[in-house]
Coordinates of C-alpha atoms in Angstrom, one line a residue:
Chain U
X1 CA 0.0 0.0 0.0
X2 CA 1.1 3.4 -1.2
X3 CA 1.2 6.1 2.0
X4 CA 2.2 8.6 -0.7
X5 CA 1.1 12.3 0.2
X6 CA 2.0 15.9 -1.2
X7 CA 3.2 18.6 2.0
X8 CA 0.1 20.6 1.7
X9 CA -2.1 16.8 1.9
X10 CA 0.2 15.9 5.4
X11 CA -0.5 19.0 7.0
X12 CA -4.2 19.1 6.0
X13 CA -4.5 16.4 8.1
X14 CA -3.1 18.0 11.5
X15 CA -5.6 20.3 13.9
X16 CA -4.7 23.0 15.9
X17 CA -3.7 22.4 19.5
X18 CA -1.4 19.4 18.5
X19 CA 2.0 18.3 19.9
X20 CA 4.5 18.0 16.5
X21 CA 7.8 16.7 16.9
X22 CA 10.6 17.9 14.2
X23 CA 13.5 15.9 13.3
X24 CA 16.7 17.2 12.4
X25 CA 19.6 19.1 14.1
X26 CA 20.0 23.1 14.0
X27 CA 20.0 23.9 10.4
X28 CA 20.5 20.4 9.4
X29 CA 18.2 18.1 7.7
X30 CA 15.0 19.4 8.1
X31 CA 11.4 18.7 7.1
X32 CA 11.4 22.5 5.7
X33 CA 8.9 21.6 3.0
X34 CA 6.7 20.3 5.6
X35 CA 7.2 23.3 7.8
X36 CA 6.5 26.0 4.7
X37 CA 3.7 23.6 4.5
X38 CA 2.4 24.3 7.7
X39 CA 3.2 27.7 7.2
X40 CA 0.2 27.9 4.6
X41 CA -2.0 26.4 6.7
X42 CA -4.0 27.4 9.4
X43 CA -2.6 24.8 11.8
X44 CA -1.8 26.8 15.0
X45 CA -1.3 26.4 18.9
X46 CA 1.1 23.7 18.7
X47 CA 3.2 22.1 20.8
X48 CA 6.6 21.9 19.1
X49 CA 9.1 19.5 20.6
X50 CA 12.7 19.6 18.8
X51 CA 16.4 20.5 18.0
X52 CA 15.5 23.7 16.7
X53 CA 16.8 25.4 13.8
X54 CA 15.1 27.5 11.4
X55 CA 11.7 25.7 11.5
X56 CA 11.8 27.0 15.3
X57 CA 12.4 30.1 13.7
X58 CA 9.4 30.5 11.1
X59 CA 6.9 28.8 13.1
X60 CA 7.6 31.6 15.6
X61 CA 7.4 34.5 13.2
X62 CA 4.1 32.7 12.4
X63 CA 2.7 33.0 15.8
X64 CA 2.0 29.3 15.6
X65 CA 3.8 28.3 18.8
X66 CA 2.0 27.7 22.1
X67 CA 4.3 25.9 23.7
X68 CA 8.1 24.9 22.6
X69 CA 10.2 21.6 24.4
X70 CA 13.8 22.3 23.0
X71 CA 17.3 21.4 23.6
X72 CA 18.4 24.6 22.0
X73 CA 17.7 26.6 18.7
X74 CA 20.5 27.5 16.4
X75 CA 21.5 28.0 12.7
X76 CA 24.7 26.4 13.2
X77 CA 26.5 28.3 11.0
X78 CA 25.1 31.7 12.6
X79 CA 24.9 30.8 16.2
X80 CA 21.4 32.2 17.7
X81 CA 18.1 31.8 15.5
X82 CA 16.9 35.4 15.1
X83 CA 13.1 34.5 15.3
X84 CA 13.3 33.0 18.2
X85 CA 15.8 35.1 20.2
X86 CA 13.2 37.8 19.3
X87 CA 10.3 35.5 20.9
X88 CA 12.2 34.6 23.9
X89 CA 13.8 38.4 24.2
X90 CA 9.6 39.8 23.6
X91 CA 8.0 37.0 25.3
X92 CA 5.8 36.0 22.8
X93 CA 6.3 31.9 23.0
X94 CA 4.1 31.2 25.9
X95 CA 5.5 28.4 27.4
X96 CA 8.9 27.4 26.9
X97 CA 10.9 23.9 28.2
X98 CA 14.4 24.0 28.4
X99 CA 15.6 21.1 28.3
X100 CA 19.4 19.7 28.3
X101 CA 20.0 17.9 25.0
X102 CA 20.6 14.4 26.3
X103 CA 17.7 15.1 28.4
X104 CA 15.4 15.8 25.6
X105 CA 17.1 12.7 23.7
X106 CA 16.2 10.5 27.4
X107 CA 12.3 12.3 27.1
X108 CA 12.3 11.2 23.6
X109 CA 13.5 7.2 24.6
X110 CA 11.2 7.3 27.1
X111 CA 8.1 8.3 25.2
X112 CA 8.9 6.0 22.2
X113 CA 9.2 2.8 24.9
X114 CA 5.9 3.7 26.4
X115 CA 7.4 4.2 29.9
X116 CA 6.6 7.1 32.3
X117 CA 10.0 8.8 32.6
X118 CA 14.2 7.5 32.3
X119 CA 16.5 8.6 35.2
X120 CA 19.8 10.6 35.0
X121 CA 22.1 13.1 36.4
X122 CA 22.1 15.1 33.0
X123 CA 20.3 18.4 34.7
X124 CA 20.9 17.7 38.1
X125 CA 22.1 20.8 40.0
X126 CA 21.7 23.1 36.8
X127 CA 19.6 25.8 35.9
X128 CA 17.0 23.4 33.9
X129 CA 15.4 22.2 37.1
X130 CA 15.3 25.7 38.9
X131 CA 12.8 27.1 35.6
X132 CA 11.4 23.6 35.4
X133 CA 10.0 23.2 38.5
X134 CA 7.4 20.2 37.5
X135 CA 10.6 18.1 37.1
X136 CA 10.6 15.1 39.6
X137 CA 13.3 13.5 41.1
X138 CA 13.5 9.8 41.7
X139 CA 15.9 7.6 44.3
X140 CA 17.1 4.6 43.0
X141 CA 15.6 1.4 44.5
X142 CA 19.1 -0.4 44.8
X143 CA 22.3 0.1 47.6
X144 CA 23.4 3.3 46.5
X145 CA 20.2 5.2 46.8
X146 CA 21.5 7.6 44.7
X147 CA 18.8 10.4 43.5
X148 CA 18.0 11.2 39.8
X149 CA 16.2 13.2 37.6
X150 CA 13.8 11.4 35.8
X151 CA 13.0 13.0 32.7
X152 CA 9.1 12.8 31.7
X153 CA 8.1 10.7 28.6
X154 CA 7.2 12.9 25.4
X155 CA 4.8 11.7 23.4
X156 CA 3.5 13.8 20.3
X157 CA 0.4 13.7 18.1
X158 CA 2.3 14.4 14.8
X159 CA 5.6 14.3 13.8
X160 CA 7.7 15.4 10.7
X161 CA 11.3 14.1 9.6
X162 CA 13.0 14.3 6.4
X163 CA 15.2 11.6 4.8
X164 CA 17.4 11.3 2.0
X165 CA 15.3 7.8 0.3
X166 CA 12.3 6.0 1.4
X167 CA 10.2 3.7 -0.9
X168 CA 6.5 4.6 -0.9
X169 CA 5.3 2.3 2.3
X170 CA 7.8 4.5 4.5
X171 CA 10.9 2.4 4.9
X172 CA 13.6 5.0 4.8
X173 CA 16.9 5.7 4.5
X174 CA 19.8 8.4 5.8
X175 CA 22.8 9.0 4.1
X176 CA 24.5 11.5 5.9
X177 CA 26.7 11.5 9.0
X178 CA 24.4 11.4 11.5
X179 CA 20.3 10.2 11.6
X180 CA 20.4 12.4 15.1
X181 CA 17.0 10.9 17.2
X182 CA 14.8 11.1 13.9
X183 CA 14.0 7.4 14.7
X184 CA 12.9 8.5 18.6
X185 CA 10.7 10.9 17.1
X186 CA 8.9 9.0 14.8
X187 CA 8.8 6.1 17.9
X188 CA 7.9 8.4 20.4
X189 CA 4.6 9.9 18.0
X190 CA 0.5 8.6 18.1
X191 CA -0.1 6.3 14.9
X192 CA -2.0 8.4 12.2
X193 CA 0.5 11.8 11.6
X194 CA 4.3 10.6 11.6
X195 CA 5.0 12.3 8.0
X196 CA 8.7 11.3 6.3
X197 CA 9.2 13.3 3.7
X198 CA 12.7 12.4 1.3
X199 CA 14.6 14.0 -1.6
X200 CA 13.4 11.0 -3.9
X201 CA 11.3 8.1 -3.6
X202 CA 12.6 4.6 -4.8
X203 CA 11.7 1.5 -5.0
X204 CA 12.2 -1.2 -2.1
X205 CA 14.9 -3.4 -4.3
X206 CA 16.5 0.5 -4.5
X207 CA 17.2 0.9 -1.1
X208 CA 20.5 -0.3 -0.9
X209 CA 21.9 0.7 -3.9
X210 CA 23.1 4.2 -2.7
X211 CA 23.8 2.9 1.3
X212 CA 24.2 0.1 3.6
X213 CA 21.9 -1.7 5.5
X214 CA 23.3 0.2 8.1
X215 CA 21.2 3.4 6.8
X216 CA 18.0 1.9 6.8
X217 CA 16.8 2.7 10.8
X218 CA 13.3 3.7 9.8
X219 CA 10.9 1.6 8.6
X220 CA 7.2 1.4 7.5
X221 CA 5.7 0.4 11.1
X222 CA 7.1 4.1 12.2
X223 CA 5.4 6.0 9.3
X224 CA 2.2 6.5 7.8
X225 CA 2.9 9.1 5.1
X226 CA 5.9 9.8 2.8
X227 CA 5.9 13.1 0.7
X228 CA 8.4 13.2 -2.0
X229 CA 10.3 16.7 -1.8
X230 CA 12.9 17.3 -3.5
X231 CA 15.6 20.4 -2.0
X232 CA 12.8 19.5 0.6
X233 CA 15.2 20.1 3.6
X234 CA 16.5 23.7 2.1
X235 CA 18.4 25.7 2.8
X236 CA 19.6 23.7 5.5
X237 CA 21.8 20.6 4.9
X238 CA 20.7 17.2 3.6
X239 CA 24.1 15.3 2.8
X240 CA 25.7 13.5 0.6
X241 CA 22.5 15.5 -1.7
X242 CA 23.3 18.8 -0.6
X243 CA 24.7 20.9 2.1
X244 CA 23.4 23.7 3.8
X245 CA 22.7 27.2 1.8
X246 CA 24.9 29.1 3.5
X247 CA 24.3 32.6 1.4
X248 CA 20.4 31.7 1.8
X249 CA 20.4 31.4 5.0
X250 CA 22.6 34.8 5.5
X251 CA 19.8 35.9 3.6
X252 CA 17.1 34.8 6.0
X253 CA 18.9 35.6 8.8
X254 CA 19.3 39.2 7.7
X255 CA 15.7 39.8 6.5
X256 CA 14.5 37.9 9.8
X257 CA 16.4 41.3 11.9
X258 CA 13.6 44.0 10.7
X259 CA 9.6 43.6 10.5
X260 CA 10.1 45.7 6.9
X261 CA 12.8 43.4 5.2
X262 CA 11.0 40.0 6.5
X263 CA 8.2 40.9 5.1
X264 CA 9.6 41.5 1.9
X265 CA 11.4 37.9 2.4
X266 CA 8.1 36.0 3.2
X267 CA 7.0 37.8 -0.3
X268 CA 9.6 36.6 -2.1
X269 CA 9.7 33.1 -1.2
X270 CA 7.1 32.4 1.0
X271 CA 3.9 33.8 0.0
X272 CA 3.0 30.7 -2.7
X273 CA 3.4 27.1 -3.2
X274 CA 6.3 24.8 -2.4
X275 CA 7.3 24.5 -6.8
X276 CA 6.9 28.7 -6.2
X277 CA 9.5 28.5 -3.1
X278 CA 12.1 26.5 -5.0
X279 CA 11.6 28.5 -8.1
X280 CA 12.4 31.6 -6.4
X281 CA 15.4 29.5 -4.7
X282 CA 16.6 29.2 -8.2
X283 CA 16.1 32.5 -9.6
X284 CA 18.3 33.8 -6.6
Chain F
X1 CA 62.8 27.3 12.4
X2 CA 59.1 28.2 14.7
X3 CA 58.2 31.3 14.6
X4 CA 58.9 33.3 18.2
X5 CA 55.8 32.5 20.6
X6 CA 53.3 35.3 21.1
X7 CA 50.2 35.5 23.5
X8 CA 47.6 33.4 21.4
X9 CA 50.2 30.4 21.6
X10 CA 50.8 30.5 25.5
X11 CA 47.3 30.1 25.5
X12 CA 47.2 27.1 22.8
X13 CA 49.5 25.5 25.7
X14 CA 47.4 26.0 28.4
X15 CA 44.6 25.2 26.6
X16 CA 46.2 22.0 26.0
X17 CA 47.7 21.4 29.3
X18 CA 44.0 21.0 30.4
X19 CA 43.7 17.9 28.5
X20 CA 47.2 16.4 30.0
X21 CA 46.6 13.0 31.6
X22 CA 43.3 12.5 29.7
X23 CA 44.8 9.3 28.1
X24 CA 42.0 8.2 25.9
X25 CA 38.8 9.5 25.7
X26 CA 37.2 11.9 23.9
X27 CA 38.9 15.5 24.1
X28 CA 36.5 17.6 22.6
X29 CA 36.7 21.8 22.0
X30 CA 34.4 24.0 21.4
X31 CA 35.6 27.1 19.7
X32 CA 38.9 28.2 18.1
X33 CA 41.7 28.0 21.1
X34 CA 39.8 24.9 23.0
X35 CA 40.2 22.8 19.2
X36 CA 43.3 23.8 18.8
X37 CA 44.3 22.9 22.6
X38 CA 42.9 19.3 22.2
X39 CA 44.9 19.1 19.0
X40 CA 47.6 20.1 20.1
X41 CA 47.5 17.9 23.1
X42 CA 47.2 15.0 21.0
X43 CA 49.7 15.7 18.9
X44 CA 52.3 16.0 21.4
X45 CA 52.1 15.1 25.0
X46 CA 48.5 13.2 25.3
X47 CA 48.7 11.0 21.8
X48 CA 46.4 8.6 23.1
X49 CA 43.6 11.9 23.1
X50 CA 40.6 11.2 21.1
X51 CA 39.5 14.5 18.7
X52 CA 37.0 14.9 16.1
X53 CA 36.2 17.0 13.3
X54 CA 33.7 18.5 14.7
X55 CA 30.7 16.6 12.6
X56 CA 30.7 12.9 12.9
X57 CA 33.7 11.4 13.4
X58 CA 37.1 10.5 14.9
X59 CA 40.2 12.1 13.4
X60 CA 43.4 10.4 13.6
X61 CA 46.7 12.5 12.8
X62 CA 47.1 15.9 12.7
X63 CA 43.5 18.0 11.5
X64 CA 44.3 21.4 11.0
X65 CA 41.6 24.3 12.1
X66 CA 39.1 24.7 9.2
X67 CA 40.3 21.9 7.0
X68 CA 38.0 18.9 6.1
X69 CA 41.4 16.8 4.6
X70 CA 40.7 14.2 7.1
X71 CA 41.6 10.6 8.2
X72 CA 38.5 9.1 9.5
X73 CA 39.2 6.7 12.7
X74 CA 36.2 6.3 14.0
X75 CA 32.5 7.5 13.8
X76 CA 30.6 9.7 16.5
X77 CA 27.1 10.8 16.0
X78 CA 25.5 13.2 18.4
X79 CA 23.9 9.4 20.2
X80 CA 27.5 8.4 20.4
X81 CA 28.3 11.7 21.7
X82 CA 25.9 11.3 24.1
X83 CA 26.5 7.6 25.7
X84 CA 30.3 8.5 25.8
X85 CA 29.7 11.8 28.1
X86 CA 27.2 10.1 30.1
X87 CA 30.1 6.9 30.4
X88 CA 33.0 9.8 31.4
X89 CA 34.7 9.4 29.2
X90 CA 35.0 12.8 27.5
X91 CA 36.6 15.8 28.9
X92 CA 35.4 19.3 27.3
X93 CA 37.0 22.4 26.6
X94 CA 34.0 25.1 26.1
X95 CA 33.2 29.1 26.6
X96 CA 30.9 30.6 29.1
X97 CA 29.2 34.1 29.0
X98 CA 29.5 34.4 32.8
X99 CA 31.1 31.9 35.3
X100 CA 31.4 32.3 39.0
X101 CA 33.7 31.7 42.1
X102 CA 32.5 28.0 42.2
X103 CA 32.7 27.3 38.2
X104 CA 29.0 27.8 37.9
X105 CA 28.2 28.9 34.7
X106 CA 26.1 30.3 31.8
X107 CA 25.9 30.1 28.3
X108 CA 21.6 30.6 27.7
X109 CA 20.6 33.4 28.8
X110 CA 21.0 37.0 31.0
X111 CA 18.1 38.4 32.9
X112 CA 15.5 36.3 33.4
X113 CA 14.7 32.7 32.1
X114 CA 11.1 33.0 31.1
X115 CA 12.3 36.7 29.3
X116 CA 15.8 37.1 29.3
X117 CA 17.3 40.6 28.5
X118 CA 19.7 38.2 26.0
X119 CA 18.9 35.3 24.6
X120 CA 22.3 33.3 24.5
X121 CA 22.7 29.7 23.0
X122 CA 20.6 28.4 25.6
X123 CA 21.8 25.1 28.2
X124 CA 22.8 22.9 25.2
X125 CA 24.4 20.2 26.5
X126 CA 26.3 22.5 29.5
X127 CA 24.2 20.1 32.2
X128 CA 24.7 17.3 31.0
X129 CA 28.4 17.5 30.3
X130 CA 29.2 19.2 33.6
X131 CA 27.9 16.2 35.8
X132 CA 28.8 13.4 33.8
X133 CA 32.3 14.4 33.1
X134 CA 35.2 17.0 33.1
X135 CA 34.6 20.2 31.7
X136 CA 37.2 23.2 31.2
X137 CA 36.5 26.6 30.0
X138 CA 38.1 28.9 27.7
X139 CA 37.6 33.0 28.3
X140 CA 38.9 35.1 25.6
X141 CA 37.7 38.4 27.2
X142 CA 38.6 38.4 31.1
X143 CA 36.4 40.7 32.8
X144 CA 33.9 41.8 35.4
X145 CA 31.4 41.2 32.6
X146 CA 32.2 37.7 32.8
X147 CA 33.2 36.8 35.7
X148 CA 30.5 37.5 38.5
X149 CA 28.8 36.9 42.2
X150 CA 26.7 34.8 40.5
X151 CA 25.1 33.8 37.1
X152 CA 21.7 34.4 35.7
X153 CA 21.2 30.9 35.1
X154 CA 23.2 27.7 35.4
X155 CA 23.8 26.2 32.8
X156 CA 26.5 24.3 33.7
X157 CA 27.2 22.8 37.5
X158 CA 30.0 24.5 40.0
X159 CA 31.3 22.9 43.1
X160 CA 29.1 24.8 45.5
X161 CA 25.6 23.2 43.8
X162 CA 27.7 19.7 43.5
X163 CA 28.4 19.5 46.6
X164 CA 24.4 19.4 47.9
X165 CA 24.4 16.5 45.2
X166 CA 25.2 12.4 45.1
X167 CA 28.0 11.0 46.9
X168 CA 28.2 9.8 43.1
X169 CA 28.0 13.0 41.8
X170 CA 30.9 14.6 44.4
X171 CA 33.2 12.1 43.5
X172 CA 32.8 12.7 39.6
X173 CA 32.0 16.6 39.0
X174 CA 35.9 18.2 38.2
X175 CA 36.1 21.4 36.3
X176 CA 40.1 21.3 36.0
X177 CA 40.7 24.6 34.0
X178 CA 39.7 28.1 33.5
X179 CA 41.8 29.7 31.0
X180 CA 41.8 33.6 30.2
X181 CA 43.4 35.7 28.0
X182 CA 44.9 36.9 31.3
X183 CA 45.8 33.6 33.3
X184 CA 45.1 30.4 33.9
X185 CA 42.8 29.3 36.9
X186 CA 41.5 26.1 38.3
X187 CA 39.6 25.5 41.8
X188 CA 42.2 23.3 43.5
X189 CA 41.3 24.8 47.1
X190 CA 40.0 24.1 50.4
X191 CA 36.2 25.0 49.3
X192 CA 36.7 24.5 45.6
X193 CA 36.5 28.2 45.1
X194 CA 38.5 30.0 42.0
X195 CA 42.1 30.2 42.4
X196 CA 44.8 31.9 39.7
X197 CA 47.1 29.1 39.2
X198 CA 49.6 31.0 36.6
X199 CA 49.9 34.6 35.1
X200 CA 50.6 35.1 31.4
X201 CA 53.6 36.9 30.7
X202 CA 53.7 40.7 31.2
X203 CA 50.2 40.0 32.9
X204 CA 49.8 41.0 37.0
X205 CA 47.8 39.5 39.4
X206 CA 46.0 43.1 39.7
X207 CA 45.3 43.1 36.7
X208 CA 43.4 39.7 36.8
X209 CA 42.2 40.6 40.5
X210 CA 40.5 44.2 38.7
X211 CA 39.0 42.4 35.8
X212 CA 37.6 39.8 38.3
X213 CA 33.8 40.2 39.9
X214 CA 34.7 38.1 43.2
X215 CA 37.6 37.4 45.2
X216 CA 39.9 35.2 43.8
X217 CA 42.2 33.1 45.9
X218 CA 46.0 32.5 44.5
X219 CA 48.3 29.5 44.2
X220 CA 51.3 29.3 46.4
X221 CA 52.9 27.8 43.6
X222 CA 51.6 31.1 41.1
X223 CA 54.3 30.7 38.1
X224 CA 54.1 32.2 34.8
X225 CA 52.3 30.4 32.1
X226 CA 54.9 28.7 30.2
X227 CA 56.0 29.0 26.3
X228 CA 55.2 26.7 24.0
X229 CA 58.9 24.8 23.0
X230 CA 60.1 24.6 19.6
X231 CA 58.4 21.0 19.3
X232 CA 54.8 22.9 20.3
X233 CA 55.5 26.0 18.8
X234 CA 56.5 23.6 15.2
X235 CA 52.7 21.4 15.8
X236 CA 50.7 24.8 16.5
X237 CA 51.6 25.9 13.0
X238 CA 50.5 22.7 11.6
X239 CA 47.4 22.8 13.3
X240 CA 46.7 26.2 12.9
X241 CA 48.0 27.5 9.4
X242 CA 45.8 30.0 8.7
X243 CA 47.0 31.7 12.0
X244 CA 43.3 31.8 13.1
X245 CA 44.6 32.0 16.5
X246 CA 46.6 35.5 16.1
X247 CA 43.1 37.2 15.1
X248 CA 41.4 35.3 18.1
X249 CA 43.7 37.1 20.5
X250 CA 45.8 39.9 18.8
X251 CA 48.9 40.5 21.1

């Protein structure tokens, strides 16, 4: 069975009020066709749980962020998001969760093995637990008694990652350097919304021709819709296809410091379809 | 011949000197001077040191700053990453926008958490790192700015909030090094409180005291931070050809 969907078909099926998990790292690999997707839509109020980058960023200029579980936001390249140090410096995300970002990795396990919370010292003493007060601590039941933090499961109601390949049940593959937790966010998300999207859709006997076996850590059970979108993950990187668009995201980082020139950006590039957003990519 | 040391290279030695002992694990730096420290370790007196490229994986040999001309030895995603701080075995080398008498310090945010003044780069892993393993800091810009009572929010863990911690956690938490572009610190006292250990050269300790927000204690054995020799002085130019180190910290 073909789980084939276009971006704007994905997001029509998310409600507002949801908790959406994003794969990727920072500025690298992710679902931005699915995020300029939600963009168009009138999908709002969410939860966003993620290592935030620049879909952090634009969901914030939006307004579409109630509440944001994070283990940082960054461009990487450019070291603070500009939309979101202007929410956090204005106060406009209501509710923020700062989390360390093995603890959000550990939130993330837990969720995806359907238990209540994982223990650890990552956070202990820090600042994370004095602006998270409804953290709970936990005393280990063996000889050393030792007390932990034990990091709440996340679960999510939709979740988007992008992937290099996948064949159209959702078996997919990464070919880059690193899959980060995509795999715990898919695991850790409600049947019925985990989106994959992929810079090309092959067939199954495919799979392997470009990777090992090795690359292939998601598969159908943890998917139920794959959108083909090519440059999907621009401008931020999607090796060995492409890396990140440096002078594009100068670009967005500049227009994103003045009301004026982003709205002239969101013009340019934002304003129509996705085959509209990569044609203006082009004509740059 | 090596060129004639100047200030950025003392510091590439002290910066390195952190990492002495380490044997192998995973001697990671964050920033110009803390990279070029681990490399330099490794590629002199601590050859056993583990470094990476900064992406993915394991370098062997020398890397030098900003190329990608590498010999792969091993591979480390950000889960690896993870499970080999959580298991120790990593020592870090990273900045901090404000750091106090006990090591506490920030990198996310001044003023207040739920609306800070500044948004900085947030906790990241500062936690994390600074409970499961040892973590030194590199300060380019030694002042009262950075160095104060106490920080707007911890994002990584000093002695003093240690110490109402784990048996576990008391017996594990070691910050070894604070390096400045001023002197070299660590908190080798009674009450784990900040001590100058050496003084750059031409550098006094009123100098440090002045550009200092609390009171710092000083070693008995206080010495001068020492030159790289002609060995170091020949690796630093390997590692660092493009002299990124001299615009880092002009002398």
């Amino acid at each position: 069975m073909t789980k084939l969907v276009t971006p704007d078909e994905a997001v029509a099926t998310l409600e507002s009020g949801m908790t959406l998990g994003i794969g990727g790292w920072g500025s690298r690999r992710k679902p931005m066709s699915l995020i300029r997707a939600l963009l168009r839509s009138n999908v709002t109020d969410l939860t966003v749980v993620t290592y935030g980058g620049p879909d952090v960023g634009l969901l914030c200029a939006a307004g579409k962020i109630r509440k944001l579980v994070y283990g940082f936001v960054t461009l990487d390249s450019i070291a603070l998001e500009p939309h979101f140090r202007a929410a956090r410096q204005g106060g406009t995300i209501p509710h923020v969760v700062e989390y360390d970002e093995g603890m959000l990795q550990w939130g993330l396990y837990a969720g995806s093995l359907r238990l209540p919370f994982l223990p650890t010292r990552a956070g202990l003493g820090s600042g994370v637990i004095d602006v998270n007060p409804d953290l709970k601590l936990v005393t280990s039941p063996y000889d050393d008694r030792e007390e932990l933090l034990a990091v709440p499961a996340i679960r999510m109601d939709a979740c988007f990652v992008h992937m290099n390949r996948s064949d159209a049940r959702g078996n997919s593959q990464y070919l880059g350097p690193d899959i980060y937790f995509d795999d715990l966010f898919l695991s850790a998300t409600d049947i019925g919304h985990r989106f994959v999207s992929c810079e090309k859709v092959v067939a199954t006997e495919s799979l392997l021709d470009e990777g090992s076996f090795h690359t292939l850590r998601i598969n159908r059970s943890m998917v139920d819709g794959v959108v083909e979108s090519p440059n999907g993950a621009h401008f931020t990187s999607c090796e060995p296809d492409y890396d990140r668009d440096e002078s594009f995201q100068t670009e967005y980082a500049t227009a994103a410091r003045d009301p004026e020139t982003w709205h002239s950006f969101v013009n340019t590039y934002l304003a129509g379809s996705e085959a509209d957003y990569q044609e203006a990519v082009r004509a740059r | 011949m090596p060129a004639e040391p100047r200030l950025a290279d003392v510091i590439a030695i002290a910066c390195a000197e952190a990492f002495r002992g380490n044997g192998e694990i995973f001697g990671s730096g964050m920033g110009i001077m803390p990279m070029l420290g681990a490399r330099l370790a490794r590629a002199t007196f601590e050859p056993d040191l583990m470094v990476s490229d900064g992406v993915a994986f394991y370098v062997d040999g020398d890397l030098p700053i900003g190329s990608s001309d590498k010999t792969v030895e091993s591979w480390i995603p950000f889960r690896q990453v993870f499970d080999s701080l959580w298991g120790g075995r990593r020592h870090v080398m990273m900045g901090a926008s404000q750091i106090d008498r006990f090591g506490n310090t920030n990198i996310a945010n001044i003023g207040p958490h739920n609306q800070p003044k500044v948004q900085l780069l947030g906790v990241r892993g500062g936690p994390g790192n600074t409970i499961n393993h040892d973590v030194s800091f590199w300060i380019p810009k030694h002042s009262t700015r950075v160095f104060v009572e106490s920080v707007d929010m911890a994002s990584g863990v000093g002695y003093d909030r240690a110490a109402r911690l784990s048996k576990w956690v008391q017996a594990n938490h070691r910050l070894p090094r604070v390096v400045t572009n001023l002197a070299v610190l660590d908190f080798e006292t009674e009450g784990n409180t900040m001590q100058v250990r050496s003084l750059h050269p031409g550098v006094t300790i009123d100098e440090v005291n002045e550009a200092t927000g609390f009171e710092l204690a000083v070693a008995e054995t206080l010495a001068e931070s020492r030159a790289p020799t002609d060995e170091e002085m020949a690796a630093i130019e390997r590692l660092d050809p493009g002299e990124l180190r001299y615009r880092e910290i002009p002398n």
